[in-house]
Structures are given as structure tokens and as C-alpha cells.
Coordinates of C-alpha atoms in Angstrom, one line a residue:
X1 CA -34.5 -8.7 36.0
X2 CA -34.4 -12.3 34.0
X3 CA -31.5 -12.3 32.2
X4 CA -31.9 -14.3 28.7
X5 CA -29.1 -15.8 27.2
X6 CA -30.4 -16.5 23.6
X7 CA -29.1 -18.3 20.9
X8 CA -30.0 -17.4 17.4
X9 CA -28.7 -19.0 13.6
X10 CA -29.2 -15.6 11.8
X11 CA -27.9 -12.8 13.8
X12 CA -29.3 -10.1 10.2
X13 CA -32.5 -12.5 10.5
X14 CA -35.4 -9.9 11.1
X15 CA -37.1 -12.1 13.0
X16 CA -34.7 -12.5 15.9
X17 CA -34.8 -8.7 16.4
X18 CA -38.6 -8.5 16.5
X19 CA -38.4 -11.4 18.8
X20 CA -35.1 -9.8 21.0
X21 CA -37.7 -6.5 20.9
X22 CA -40.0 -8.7 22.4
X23 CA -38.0 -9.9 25.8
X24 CA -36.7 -6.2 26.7
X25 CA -40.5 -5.0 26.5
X26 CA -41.4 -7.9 28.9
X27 CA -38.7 -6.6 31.1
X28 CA -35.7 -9.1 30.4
X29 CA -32.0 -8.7 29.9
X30 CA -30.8 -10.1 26.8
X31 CA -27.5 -11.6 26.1
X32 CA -27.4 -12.0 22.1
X33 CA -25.4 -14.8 20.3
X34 CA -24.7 -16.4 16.9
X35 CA -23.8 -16.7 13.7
X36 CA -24.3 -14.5 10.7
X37 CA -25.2 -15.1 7.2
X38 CA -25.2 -11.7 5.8
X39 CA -25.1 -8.0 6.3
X40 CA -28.2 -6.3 7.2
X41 CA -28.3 -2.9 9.1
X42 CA -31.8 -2.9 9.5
X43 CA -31.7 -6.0 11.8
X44 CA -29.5 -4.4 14.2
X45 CA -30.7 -3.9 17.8
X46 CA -30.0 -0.4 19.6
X47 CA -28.2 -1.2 22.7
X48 CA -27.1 -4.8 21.7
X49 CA -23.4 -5.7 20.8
X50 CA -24.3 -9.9 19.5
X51 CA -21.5 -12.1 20.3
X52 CA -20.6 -13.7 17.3
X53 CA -20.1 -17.4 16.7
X54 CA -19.2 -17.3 13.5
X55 CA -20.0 -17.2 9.8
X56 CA -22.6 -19.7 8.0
X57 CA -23.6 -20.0 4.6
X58 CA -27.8 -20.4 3.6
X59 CA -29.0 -23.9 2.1
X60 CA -25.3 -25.4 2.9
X61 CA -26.1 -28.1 6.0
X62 CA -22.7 -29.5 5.9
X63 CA -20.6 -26.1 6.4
X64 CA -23.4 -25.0 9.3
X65 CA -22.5 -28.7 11.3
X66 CA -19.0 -27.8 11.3
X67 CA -19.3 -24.1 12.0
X68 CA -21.6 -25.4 14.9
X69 CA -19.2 -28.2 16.0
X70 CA -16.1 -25.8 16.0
X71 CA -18.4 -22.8 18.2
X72 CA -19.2 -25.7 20.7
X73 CA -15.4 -26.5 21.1
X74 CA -14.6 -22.4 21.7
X75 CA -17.9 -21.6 23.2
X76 CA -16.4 -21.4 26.7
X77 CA -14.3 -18.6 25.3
X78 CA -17.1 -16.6 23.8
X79 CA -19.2 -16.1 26.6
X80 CA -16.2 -15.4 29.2
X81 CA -17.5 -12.4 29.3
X82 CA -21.5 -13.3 30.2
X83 CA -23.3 -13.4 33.6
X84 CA -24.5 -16.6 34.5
X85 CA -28.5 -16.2 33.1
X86 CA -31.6 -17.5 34.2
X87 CA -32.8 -18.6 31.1
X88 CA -31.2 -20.0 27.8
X89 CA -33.2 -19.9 24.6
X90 CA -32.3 -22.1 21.2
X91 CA -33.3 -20.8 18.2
X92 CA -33.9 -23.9 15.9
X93 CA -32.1 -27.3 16.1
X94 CA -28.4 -26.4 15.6
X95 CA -28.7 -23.9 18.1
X96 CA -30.7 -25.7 20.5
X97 CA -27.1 -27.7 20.7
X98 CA -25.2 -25.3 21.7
X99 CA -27.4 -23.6 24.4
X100 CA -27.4 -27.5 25.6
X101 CA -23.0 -26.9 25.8
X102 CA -23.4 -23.3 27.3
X103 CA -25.7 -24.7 30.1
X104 CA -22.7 -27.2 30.9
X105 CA -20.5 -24.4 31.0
X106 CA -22.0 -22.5 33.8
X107 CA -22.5 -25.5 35.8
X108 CA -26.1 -24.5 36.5
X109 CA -29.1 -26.0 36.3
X110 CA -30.7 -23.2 34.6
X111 CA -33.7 -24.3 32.0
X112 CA -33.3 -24.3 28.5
X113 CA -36.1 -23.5 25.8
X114 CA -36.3 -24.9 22.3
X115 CA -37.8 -22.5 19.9
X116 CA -38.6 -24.0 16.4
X117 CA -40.3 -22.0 14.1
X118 CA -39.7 -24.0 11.2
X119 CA -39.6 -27.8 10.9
X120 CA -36.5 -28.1 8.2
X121 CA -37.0 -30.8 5.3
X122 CA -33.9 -32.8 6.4
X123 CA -35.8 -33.6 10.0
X124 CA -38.3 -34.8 7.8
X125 CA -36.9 -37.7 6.1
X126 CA -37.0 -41.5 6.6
X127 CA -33.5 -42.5 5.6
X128 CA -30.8 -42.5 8.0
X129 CA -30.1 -38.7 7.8
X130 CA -33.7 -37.9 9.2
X131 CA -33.5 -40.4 11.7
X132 CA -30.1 -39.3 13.0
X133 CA -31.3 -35.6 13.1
X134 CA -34.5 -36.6 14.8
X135 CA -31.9 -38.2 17.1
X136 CA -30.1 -35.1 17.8
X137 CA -33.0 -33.1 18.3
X138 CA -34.5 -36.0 21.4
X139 CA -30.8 -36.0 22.6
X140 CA -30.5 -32.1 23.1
X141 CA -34.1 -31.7 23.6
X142 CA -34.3 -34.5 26.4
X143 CA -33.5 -31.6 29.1
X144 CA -35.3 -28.5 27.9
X145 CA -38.0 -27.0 29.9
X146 CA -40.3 -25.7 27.1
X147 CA -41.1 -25.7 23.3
X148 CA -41.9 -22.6 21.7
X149 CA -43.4 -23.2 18.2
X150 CA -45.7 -20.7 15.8
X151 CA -48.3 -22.9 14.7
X152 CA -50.6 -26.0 15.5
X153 CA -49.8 -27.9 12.9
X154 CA -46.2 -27.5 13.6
X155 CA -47.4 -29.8 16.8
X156 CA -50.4 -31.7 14.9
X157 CA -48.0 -33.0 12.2
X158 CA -44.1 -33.3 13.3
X159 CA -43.4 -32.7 17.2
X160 CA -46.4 -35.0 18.3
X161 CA -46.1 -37.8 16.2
X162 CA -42.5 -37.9 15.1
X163 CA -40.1 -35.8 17.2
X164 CA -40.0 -38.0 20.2
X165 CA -40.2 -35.1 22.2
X166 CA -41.9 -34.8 25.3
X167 CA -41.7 -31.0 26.1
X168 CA -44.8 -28.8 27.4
X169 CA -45.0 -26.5 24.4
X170 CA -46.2 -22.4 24.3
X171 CA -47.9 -21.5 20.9
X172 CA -46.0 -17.9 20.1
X173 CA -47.7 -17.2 16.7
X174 CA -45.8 -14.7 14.3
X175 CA -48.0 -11.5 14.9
X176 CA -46.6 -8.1 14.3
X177 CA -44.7 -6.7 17.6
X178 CA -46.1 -3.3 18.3
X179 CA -45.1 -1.7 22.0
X180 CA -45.9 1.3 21.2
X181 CA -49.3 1.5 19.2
X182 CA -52.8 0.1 21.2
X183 CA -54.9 -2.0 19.0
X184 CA -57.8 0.5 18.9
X185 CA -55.2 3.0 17.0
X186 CA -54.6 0.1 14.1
X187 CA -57.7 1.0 11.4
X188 CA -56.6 0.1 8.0
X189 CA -58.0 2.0 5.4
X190 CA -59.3 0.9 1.9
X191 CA -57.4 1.8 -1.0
X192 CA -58.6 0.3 -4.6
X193 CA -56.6 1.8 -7.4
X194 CA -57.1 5.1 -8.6
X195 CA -58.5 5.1 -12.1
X196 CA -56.2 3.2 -14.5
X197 CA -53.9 1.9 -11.7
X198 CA -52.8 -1.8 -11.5
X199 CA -53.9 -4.2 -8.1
X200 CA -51.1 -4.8 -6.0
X201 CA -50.5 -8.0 -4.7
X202 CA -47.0 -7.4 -2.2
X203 CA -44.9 -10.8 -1.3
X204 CA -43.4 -9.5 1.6
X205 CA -40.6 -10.5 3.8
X206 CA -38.1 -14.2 3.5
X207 CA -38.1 -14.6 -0.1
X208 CA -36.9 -18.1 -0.8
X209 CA -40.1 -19.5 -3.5
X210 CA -39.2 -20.5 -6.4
X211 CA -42.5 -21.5 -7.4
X212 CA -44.1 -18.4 -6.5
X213 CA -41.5 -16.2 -8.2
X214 CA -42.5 -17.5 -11.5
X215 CA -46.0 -18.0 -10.7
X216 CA -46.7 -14.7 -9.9
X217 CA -44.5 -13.4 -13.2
X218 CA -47.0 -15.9 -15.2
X219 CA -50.1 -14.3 -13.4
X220 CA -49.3 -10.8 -13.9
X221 CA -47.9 -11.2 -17.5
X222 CA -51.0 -13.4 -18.5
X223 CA -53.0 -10.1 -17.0
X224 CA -50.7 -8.0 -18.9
X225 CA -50.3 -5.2 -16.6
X226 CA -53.8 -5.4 -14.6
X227 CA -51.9 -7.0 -11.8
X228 CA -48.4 -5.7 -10.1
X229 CA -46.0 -7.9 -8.2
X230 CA -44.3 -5.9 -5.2
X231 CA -41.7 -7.7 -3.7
X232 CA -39.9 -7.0 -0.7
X233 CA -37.8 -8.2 2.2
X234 CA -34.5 -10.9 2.0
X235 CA -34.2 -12.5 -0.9
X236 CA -32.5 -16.2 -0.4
X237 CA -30.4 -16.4 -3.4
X238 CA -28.8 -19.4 -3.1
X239 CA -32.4 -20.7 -3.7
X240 CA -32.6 -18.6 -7.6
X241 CA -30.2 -18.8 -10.3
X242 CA -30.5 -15.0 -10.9
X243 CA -33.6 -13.4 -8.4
X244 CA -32.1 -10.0 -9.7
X245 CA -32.1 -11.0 -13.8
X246 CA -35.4 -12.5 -13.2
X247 CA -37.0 -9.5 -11.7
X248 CA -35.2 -7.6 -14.5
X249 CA -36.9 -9.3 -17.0
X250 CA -40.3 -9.7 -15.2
X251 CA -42.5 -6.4 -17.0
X252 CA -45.2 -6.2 -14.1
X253 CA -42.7 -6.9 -11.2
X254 CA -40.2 -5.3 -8.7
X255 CA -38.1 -5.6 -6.2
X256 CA -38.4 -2.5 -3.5
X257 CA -35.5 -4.3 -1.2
X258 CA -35.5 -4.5 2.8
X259 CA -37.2 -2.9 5.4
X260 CA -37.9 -2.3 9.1
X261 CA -39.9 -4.7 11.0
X262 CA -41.9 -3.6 12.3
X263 CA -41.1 0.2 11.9
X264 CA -42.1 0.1 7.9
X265 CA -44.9 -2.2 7.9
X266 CA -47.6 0.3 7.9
X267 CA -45.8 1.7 4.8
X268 CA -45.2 -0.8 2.7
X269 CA -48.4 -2.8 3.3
X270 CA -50.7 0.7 3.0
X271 CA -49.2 0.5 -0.9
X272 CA -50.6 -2.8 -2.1
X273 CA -54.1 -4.3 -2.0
X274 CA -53.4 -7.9 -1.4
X275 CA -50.7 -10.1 0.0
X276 CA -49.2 -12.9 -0.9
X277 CA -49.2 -15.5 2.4
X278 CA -48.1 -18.9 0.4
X279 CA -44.9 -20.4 0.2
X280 CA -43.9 -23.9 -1.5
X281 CA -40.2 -23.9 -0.4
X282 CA -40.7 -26.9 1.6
X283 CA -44.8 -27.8 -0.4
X284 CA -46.1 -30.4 1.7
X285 CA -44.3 -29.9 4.6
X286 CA -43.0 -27.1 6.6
X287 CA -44.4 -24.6 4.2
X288 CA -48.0 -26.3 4.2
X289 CA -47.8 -26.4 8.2
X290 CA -46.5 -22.8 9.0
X291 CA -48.6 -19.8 10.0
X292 CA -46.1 -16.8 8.0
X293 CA -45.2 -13.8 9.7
X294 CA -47.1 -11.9 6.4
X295 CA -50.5 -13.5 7.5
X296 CA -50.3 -11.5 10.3
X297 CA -49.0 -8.2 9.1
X298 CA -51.1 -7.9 6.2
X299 CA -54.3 -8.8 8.1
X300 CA -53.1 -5.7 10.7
X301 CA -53.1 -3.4 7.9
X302 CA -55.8 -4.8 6.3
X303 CA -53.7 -6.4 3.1
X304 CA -56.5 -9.5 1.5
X305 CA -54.5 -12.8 2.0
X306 CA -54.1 -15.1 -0.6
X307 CA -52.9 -18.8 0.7
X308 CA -53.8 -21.9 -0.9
X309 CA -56.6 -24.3 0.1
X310 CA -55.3 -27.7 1.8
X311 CA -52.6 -25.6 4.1
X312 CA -52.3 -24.3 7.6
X313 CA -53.0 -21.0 6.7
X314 CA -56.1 -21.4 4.3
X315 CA -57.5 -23.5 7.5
X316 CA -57.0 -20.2 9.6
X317 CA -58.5 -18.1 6.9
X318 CA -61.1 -20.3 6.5
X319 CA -62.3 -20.2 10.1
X320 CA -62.5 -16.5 10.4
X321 CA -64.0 -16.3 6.8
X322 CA -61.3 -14.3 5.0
X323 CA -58.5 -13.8 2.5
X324 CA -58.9 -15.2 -0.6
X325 CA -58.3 -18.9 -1.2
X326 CA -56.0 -20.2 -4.7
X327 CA -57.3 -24.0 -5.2
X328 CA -54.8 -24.9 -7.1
X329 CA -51.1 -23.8 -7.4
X330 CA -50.6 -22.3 -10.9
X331 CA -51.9 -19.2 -13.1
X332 CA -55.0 -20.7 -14.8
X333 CA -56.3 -20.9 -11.0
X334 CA -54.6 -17.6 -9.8
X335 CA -56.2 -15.9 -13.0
X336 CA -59.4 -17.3 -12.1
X337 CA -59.3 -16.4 -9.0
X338 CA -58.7 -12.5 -9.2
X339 CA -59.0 -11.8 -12.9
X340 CA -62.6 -10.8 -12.8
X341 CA -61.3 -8.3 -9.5
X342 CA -63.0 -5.0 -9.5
X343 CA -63.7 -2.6 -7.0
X344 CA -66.6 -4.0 -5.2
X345 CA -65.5 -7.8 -4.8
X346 CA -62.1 -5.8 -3.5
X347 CA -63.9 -3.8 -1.1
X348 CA -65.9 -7.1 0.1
X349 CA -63.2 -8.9 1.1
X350 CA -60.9 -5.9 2.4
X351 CA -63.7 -5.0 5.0
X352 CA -63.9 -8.9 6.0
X353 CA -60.4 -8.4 7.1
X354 CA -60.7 -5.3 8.6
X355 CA -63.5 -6.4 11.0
X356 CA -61.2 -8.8 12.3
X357 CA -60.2 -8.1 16.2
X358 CA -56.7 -6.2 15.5
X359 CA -55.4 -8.1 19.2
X360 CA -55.7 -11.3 15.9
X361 CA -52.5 -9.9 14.4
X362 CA -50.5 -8.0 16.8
X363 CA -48.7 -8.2 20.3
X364 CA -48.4 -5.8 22.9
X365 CA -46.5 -4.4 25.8
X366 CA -48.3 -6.9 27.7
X367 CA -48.4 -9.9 25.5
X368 CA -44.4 -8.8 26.6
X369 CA -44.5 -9.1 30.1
X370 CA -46.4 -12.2 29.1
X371 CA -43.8 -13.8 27.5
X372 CA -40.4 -13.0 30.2
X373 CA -43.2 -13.9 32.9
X374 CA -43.8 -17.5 31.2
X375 CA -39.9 -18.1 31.0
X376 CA -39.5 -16.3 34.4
X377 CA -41.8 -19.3 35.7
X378 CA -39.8 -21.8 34.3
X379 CA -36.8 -21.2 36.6
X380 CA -39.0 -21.7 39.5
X381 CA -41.0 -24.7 38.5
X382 CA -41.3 -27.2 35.9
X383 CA -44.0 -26.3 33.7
X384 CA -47.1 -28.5 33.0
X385 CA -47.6 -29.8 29.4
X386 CA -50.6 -28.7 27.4
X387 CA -53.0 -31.2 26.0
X388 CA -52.7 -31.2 22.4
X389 CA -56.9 -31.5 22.3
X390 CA -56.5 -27.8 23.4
X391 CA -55.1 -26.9 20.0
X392 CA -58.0 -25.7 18.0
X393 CA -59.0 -23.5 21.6
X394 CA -55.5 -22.3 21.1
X395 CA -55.7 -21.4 17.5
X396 CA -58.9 -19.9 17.7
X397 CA -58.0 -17.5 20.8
X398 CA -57.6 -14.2 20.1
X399 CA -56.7 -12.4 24.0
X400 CA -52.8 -12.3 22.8
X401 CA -50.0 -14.8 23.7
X402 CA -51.5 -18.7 23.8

């Protein structure tokens, strides 16, 4: 059995439970560590005790370096405890550090993956902060085996041209983990309003948009009632001066809290009509570049898209012709765009989606096996690095894990 020692910056992050799921379907043994940022029961993993590194604090760069710097110094300590593993996996940058330090520590020659799901702002830059970064990230990323990212663009626009890394790289797109359920079993079902009910238009999951927040409380003010906000998920609250007082105050919006990925997805996507897949935290970079993890479970369940034309995930809507495409970031489009919504434009572009091949938005068991058999290869072989002319193949395949 490959045993996985995985590194992770958000130990309540969602995301790194679906993707912990992930490994022990494909058959591995994962050791769990890092820090924590909050409390969150649902992100807990049956079976899994996480060794924890530490406490960090969200949008605060400087506290996370030295939280990082002072784990590095007792990281021999932590993992004491740990069988040697065959594989070590960094989740993001500062992580990606200290998997470099616990490979030292076992003396092994053991590869090391760099998984990078989001390209932060402060890599971005062209002052000496970006550049030193950048720095870090060719330094600890000199030795890795492989690059897991979750888009093309992620490739197209930063790692190719700018990272200085030269890394074979596995394209592991944010689809909806379901072991359980076989695609055939996955039909979404159309469900306009009942007479007199508002559309629903659910912003699911990392909630850290300003931008949205208050352009969706324009939208559905200016529609005065027509149009209901659902919001749900992890709100990032050092990004809002009050999320809560501005939901308060917000008449056609609420917040329904967290949930169970991907246990309640069926639920909570089955109650709204559209979905919300644009983010400007990071407009023009990272969030223009990233493919979200609510693309792919709203298309499952057959939620309409919304993104906004010039982005990474208009381009994917665009080639399957679907979802519903904002051209320009504030209410006058947004109000153009749905205002006239009735039942049979709805029903247009709801069966659009749900004609799509459900294998588009979901992994399997053996997407899985997949997965722990690509990192099982790596301890046997160096791996061969994928053209990045193969990208729009990539994008466009459909048969599970690229």
C-alpha cells in the first residue's frame, strides 16, 4: 500500500478532505499534516488523527512565514511518530517547503509532489517580494517529481512563463469526488419556481468576494425580490468588515452556513436554479485563471453557471455551449442578463447542462486508483513532462483524471 505523507495549509479546509477521500479510494495510506485556521467538524476525516503544525491566521502572510519557519525547526519532532512514506505531497507553496525539510529528515530519496491549486497574488508581483517568492518556489520546487495543478491556464499563464519551474505537471480538475454513486445514477432534475417563488442563484462554497457580495445584494435588490441570493460554505472574514451585518441587512439574501462535501451537495444544489461560478478576489489573476470547485458541482446537479466572459471558466463554458455568460462585472449587466428569466429560457439552458456527460463533473472509484497509481509510478521512475500544446486535448477530455 503507498503510504502518502501529505502536507496541507488548512487542516478545516474542505478541500483537503475531498482530496484525503480521494487517496484512500485509490488504495493509499495517508499520513495527514498541518496547520489549522479554524474549527470546522464537517472537514474532519473518519479514521484520521492530522498532526498538527500549528495555528495560522487567513490573509496574514507574515504570521504564516513564521509559523512555517518555526514547524520546519520542530518538524523532526512531529513526525517521530511516522513511517518512512513513499510519497510526500505539498499543498501550496509554504507547504511545499516543509515536505522539501521532511524529505531531509527521512534521509530518503522519496519524490515529492507540488500541488498548487491557486496561484497567490504575492507570487504574482514584479517588485522584489514576487521575485523572492518566485525564488522560493524554484528553490523548493527544483527537486519535486510532479505538479499537480486544477486548470490550464494555471500552466498557460504563471507556471510556464514565469515560475521557472521545470516539473512534468498532472491536470487534477476540481470535480465533485463521488466513490460511491456511478455516473449513470447522477440525473438532475428541473426545478423552475413554483408559482410566485423567487430564482435562486446559490454562491456556494470559499466565500472570500467582496465584489460579488455586493454585486449580487445590488442585483437582487434592483429585482426586488424576483431573484434570491443563497449563500453557503466558509465565509473568509478577514476579507469583509461585517459578512454577517451585511447579510443582515441584505432583504433577498442568506447565509445557510457549511456543509458536507460532497455528502450535501445534492441537497443544497437541488434548491437553487443557478450558481454562481465567478470570483474577483484576485480579478485578473488567479481568480480569472481558476476552474472553481462550484463549476463542477453545479454542472453535476444540473445548477446553470454564471462566470464572466474573458475568464477561464467562461472559456470552458463556452466550448461546451453552456451556463450563462455576465459581460460585464456589475448589476446593469447582471440585470440584463437574467431579468427577462422565465421559465422557458430557464429550462433552455438547464437541459444544455444536463446533457453534458456527468464523467465532465465528477470522479470516481477509478479516477481513484488513477490518481495513487500515478504517484505510485513516481517512486519507480521519473515521470515524462507533458507538452503544454496538449493543453486544449487536456481540457477538453472528458474520460476522468487528465
Amino acid at each position: 500500500m503507498l503510504h502518502i505523507l501529505y502536507f496541507v495549509h488548512d487542516l478545516a479546509d474542505p478541500a483537503v478532505r475531498r482530496r484525503v477521500l480521494m487517496l484512500q479510494a485509490g488504495g493509499a495510506l495517508v499520513t495527514l499534516a498541518g496547520f489549522r485556521r479554524d474549527d470546522n467538524a464537517l472537514a474532519a476525516i473518519h479514521g484520521i488523527e492530522p498532526i498538527e503544525l500549528g495555528k495560522t491566521k487567513d490573509a496574514q502572510f507574515g504570521q504564516r512565514i513564521t509559523a512555517i519557519a518555526k514547524s520546519a525547526m520542530k518538524l523532526r519532532s512531529a513526525l517521530r511518530s511516522v513511517a518512512r512514506p513513499d510519497v510526500i505531497i505539498g499543498r501550496n507553496l509554504e507547504m511545499l517547503a516543509l515536505a522539501d525539510r521532511a524529505k531531509s529528515i527521512f534521509g530518503g530519496d522519496m519524490p515529492v509532489v507540488y500541488e498548487c491549486l491557486d496561484i497567490h497574488r504575492l507570487l504574482l508581483r514584479d517588485d522584489l517580494l514576487g521575485g523572492a517568492l518566485r525564488g522560493a518556489e524554484r528553490h523548493f520546487g527544483a527537486g519535486a517529481a510532479l505538479l499537480i495543478t486544477s486548470s490550464p491556464a494555471f500552466v498557460e499563464r504563471y507556471f510556464r512563463p514565469r515560475s521557472g519551474l521545470k516539473l512534468p505537471f498532472m491536470l487534477l480538475e476540481n470535480k465533485v469526488l463521488s466513490i460511491e454513486t456511478a455516473a449513470r445514477e447522477v440525473a438532475p432534475m428541473a426545478r423552475p419556481p413554483a408559482g410566485g417563488k423567487p430564482w435562486k442563484i446559490g454562491w456556494f462554497g470559499a466565500l472570500r468576494c467582496r465584489k460579488s457580495l455586493a454585486l449580487l445584494d445590488e442585483f437582487s435588490r434592483r429585482m426586488d425580490g424576483r431573484f434570491e441570493i443563497v449563500l453557503r460554505g466558509r465565509p473568509a472574514r478577514s476579507e469583509f468588515a461585517d459578512f454577517d451585518g451585511f447579510v443582515r441587512d441584505a432583504p433577498f439574501m442568506n447565509f445557510a452556513g457549511a456543509y458536507r462535501n460532497p455528502e450535501d451537495l445534492s441537497t443544497i444544489y437541488n434548491d437553487v436554479q443557478f450558481s454562481w461560478a465567478i470570483d474577483f478576489f484576485e480579478e485578473g489573476l488567479n481568480s480569472s485563471w481558476l476552474l472553481p470547485n462550484r463549476l463542477y458541482e453545479g454542472g453535476l446537479y444540473g445548477a446553470v453557471p454564471i462566470a464572466v466572459d474573458g475568464t477561464e471558466t467562461a472559456r470552458f463554458l463556452t466550448t461546451r455551449r453552456i451556463g450563462l455568460a455576465l459581460e460585464k462585472p456589475d448589476a446593469d449587466h447582471l440585470v440584463a442578463l437574467l431579468g427577462a428569466m422565465d421559465e422557458q429560457h430557464y429550462l433552455a439552458a438547464f437541459n444544455a447542462v444536463a446533457a453534458q456527460d456527468r464523467k465532465q463533473w465528477m470522479i470516481d472509484r477509478a479516477d481513484c486508483h488513477g490518481l495513487v497509481h500515478r504517484l505510485a509510478a513516481l517512486t519507480r521512475s521519473n515521470e515524462q513532462s507533458i507538452d503544454v500544446k496538449a493543453l486544449p486535448q487536456l481540457h477538453r477530455n472528458r474520460g476522468g483524471l487528465q
